[in-house]
GROMACS .gro file of C-alpha atoms in nm:
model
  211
    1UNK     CA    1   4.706   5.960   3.952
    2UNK     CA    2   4.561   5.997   3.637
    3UNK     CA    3   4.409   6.347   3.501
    4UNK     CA    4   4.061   6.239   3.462
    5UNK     CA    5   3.993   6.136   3.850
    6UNK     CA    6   3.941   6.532   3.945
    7UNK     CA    7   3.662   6.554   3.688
    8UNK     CA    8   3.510   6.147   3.769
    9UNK     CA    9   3.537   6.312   4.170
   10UNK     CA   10   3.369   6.645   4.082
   11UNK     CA   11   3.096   6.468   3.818
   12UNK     CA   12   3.015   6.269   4.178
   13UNK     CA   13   3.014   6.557   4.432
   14UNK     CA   14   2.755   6.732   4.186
   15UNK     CA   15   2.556   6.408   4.134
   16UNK     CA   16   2.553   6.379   4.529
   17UNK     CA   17   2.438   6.735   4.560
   18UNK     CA   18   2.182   6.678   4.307
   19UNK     CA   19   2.025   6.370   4.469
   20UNK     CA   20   1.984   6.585   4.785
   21UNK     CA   21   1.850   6.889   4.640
   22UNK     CA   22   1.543   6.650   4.508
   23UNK     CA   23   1.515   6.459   4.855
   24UNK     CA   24   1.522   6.745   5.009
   25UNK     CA   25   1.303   6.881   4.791
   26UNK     CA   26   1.040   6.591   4.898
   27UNK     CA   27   1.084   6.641   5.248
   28UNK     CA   28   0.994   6.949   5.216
   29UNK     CA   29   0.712   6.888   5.074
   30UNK     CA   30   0.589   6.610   5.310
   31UNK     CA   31   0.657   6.832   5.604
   32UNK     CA   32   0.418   7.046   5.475
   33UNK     CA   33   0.146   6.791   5.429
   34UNK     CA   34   0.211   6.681   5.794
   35UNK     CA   35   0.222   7.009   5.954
   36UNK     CA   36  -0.117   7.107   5.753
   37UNK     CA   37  -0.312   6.828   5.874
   38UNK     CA   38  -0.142   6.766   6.226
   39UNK     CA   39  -0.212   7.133   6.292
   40UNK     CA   40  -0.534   7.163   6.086
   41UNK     CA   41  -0.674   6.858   6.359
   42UNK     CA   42  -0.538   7.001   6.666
   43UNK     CA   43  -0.734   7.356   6.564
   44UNK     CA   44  -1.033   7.194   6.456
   45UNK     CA   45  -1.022   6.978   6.785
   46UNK     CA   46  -0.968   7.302   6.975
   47UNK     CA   47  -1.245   7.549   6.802
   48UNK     CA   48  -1.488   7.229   6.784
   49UNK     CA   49  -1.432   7.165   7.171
   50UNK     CA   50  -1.461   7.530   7.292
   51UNK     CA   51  -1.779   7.595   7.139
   52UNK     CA   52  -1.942   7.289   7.244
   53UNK     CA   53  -1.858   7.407   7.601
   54UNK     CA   54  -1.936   7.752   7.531
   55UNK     CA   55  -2.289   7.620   7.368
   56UNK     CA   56  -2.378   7.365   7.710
   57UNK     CA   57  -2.274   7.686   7.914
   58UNK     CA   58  -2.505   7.984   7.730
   59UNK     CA   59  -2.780   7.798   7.541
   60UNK     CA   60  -2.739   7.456   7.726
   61UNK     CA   61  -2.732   7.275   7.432
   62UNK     CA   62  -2.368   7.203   7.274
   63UNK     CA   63  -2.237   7.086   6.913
   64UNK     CA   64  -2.367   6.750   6.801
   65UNK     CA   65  -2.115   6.506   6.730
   66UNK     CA   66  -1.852   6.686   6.882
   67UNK     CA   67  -1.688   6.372   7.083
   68UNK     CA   68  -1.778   6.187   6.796
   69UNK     CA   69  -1.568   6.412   6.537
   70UNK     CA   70  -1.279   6.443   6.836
   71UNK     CA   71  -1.240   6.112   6.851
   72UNK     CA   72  -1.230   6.065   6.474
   73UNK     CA   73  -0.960   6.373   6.467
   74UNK     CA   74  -0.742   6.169   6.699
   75UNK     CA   75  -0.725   5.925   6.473
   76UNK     CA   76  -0.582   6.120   6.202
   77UNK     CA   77  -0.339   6.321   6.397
   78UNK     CA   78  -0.238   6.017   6.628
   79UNK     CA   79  -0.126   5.822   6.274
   80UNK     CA   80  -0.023   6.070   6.044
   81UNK     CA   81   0.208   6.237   6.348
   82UNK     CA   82   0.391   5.887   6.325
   83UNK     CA   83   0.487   6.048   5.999
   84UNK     CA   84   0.577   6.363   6.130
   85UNK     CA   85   0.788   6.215   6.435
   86UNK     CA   86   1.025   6.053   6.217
   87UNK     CA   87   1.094   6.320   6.018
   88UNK     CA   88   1.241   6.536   6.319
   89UNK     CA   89   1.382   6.211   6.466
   90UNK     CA   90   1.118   6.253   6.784
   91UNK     CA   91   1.040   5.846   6.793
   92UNK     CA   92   1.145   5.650   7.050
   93UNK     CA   93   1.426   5.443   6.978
   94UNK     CA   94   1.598   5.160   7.180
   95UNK     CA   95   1.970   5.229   7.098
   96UNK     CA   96   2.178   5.021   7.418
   97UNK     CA   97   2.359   4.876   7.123
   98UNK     CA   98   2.393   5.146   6.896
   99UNK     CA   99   2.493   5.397   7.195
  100UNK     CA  100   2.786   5.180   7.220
  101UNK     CA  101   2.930   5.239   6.851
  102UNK     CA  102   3.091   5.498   6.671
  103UNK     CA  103   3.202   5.600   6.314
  104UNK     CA  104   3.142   5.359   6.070
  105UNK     CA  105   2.971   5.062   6.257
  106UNK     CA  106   2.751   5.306   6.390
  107UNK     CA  107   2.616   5.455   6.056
  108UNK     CA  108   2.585   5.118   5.886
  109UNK     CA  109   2.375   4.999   6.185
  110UNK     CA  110   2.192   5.317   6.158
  111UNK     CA  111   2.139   5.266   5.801
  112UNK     CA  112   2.015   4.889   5.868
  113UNK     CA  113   1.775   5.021   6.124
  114UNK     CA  114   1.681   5.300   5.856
  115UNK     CA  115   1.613   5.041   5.607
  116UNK     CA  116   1.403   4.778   5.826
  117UNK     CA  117   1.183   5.021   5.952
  118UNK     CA  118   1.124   5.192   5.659
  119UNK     CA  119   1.018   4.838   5.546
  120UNK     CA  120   0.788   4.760   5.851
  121UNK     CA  121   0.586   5.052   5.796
  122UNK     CA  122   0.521   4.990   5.428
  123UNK     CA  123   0.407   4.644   5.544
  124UNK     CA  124   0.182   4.827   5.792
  125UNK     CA  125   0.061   5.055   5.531
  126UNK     CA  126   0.000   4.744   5.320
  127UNK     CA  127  -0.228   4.535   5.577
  128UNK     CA  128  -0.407   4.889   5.701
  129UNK     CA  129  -0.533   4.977   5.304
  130UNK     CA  130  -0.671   4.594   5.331
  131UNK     CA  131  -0.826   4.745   5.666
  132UNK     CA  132  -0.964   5.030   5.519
  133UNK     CA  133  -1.103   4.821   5.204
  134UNK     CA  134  -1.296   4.585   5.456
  135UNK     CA  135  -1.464   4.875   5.644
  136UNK     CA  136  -1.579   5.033   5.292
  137UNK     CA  137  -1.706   4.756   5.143
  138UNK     CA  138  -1.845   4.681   5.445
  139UNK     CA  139  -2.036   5.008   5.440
  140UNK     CA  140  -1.945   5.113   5.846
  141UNK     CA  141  -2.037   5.502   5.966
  142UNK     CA  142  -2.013   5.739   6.271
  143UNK     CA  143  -2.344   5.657   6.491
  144UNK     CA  144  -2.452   6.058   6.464
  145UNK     CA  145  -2.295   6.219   6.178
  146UNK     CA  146  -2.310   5.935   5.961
  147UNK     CA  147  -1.965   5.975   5.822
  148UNK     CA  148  -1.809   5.723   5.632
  149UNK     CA  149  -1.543   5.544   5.878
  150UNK     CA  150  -1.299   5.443   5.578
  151UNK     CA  151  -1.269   5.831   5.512
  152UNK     CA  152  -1.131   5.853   5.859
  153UNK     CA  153  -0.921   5.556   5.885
  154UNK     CA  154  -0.738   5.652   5.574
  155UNK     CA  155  -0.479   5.825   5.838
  156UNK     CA  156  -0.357   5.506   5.873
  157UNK     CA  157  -0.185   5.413   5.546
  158UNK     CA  158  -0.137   5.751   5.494
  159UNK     CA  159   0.097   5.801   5.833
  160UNK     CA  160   0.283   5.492   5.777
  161UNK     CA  161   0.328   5.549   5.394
  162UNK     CA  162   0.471   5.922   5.511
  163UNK     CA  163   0.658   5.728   5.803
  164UNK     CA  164   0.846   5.464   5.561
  165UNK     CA  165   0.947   5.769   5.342
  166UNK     CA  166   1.089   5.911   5.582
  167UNK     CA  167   1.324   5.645   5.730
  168UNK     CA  168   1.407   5.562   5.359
  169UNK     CA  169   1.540   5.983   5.324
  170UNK     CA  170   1.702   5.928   5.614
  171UNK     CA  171   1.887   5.528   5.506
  172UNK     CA  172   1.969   5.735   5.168
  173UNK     CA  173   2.119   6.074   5.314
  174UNK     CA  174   2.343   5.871   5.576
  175UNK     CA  175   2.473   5.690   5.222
  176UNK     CA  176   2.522   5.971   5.058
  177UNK     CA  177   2.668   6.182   5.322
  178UNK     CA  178   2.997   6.170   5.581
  179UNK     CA  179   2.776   6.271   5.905
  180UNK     CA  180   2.532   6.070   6.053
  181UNK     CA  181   2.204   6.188   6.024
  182UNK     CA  182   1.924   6.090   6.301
  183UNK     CA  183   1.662   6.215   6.004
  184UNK     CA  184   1.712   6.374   5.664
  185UNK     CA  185   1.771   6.666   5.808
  186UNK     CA  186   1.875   6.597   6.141
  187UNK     CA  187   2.250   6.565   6.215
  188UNK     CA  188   2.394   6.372   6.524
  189UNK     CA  189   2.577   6.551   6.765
  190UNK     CA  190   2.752   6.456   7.039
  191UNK     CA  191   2.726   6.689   7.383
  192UNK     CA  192   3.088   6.653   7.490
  193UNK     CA  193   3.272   6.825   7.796
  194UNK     CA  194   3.542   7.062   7.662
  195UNK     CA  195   3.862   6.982   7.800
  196UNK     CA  196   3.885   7.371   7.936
  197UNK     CA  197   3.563   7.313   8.175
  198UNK     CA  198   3.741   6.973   8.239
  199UNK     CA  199   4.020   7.176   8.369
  200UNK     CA  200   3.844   7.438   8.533
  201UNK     CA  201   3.670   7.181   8.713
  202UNK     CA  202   3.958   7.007   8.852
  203UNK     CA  203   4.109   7.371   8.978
  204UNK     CA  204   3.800   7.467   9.120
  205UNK     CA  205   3.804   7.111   9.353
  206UNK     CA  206   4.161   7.131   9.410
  207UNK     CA  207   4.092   7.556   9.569
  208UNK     CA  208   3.799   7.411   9.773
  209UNK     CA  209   4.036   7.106   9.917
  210UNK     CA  210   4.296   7.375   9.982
  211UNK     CA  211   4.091   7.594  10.164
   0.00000   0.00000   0.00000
């Protein structure tokens, strides 16, 4: 062993620890931009919904463009939650094969699945911004408000963008780090019987045969 492979091993623990800090630093980051506007929606949805019902009830006459601006809101919380779901590893996932691995097979097939997605949703991203180019030039708005419907359609790129981030965080933290990590900040665990209850099982059948 040679002296210098302490410092080339400590250089790349700090490196590693530095790469995190900033992705971790950028998850942050994007959580907050999801949780502002998944949250912002589902309030304005809620306040914009009450008093329209409150309004038909005591003046009969509600908010205009309330079902209008709800449907509009779905939109944007519906796509940028895609976003949001990745990042606390709340998609659904078909995993028959992946179930049926463990240690290393199952991170690299983790990472693969990481790494395809991530690239699926930037291709998604890609065709929706040609979407959202066709309805601007094509000058399309809400029936009563009038609102520009590129404005609200901009969820779109902007929840797949945020979902291809985070499966790339997520390919890049499994290389990085020995665990497996279902997101970048999600680590997999395994719900495992101890052997004591194991035990304490099989005495508690073997007292209920004896009596």
């Amino acid at each position: 062993m040679t002296p210098s492979q302490p410092g080339n091993s400590d250089e790349k623990a700090e490196s590693r620890s530095a790469l995190l800090r900033v992705l971790g630093t950028i998850d942050h980051g994007l959580g907050i931009i999801e949780r502002v506007i998944i949250a912002g929606g589902v309030l304005a949805m809620a306040v914009l919904m009450s008093g329209h019902v409150v309004g038909n009830l005591l003046f009969d006459q509600g908010i205009p463009g309330t079902y209008e601006v709800t449907e509009m809101l779905i939109v944007v919380i519906t796509f940028v939650g895609v976003g949001y779901a990745a990042r606390n590893a709340r998609h659904i996932s078909m995993s028959a094969i992946y179930d049926q691995l463990s240690g290393r097979w199952r991170k690299a097939l983790l990472i693969l699945i990481c790494l395809g997605t991530a690239v699926l949703m930037f291709y998604f991203a890609d065709k929706s911004i040609d979407y959202v180019m066709a309805i601007h030039d094509r000058g399309r708005s809400s029936a009563s408000l009038n609102i520009p419907l590129w404005v609200v359609y901009l969820a779109l790129p902007v929840g797949f963008i945020l979902a291809g981030v985070q499966y790339l965080l997520t390919a890049v933290r499994n290389l990085v780090s020995d665990d497996i990590y279902r997101a970048f900040n999600e680590k997999e665990e395994y719900d495992e019987v101890p052997p004591e209850a194991e035990e304490g099982n099989g005495n508690g059948n073997d007292a209920r045969r004896d009596a």
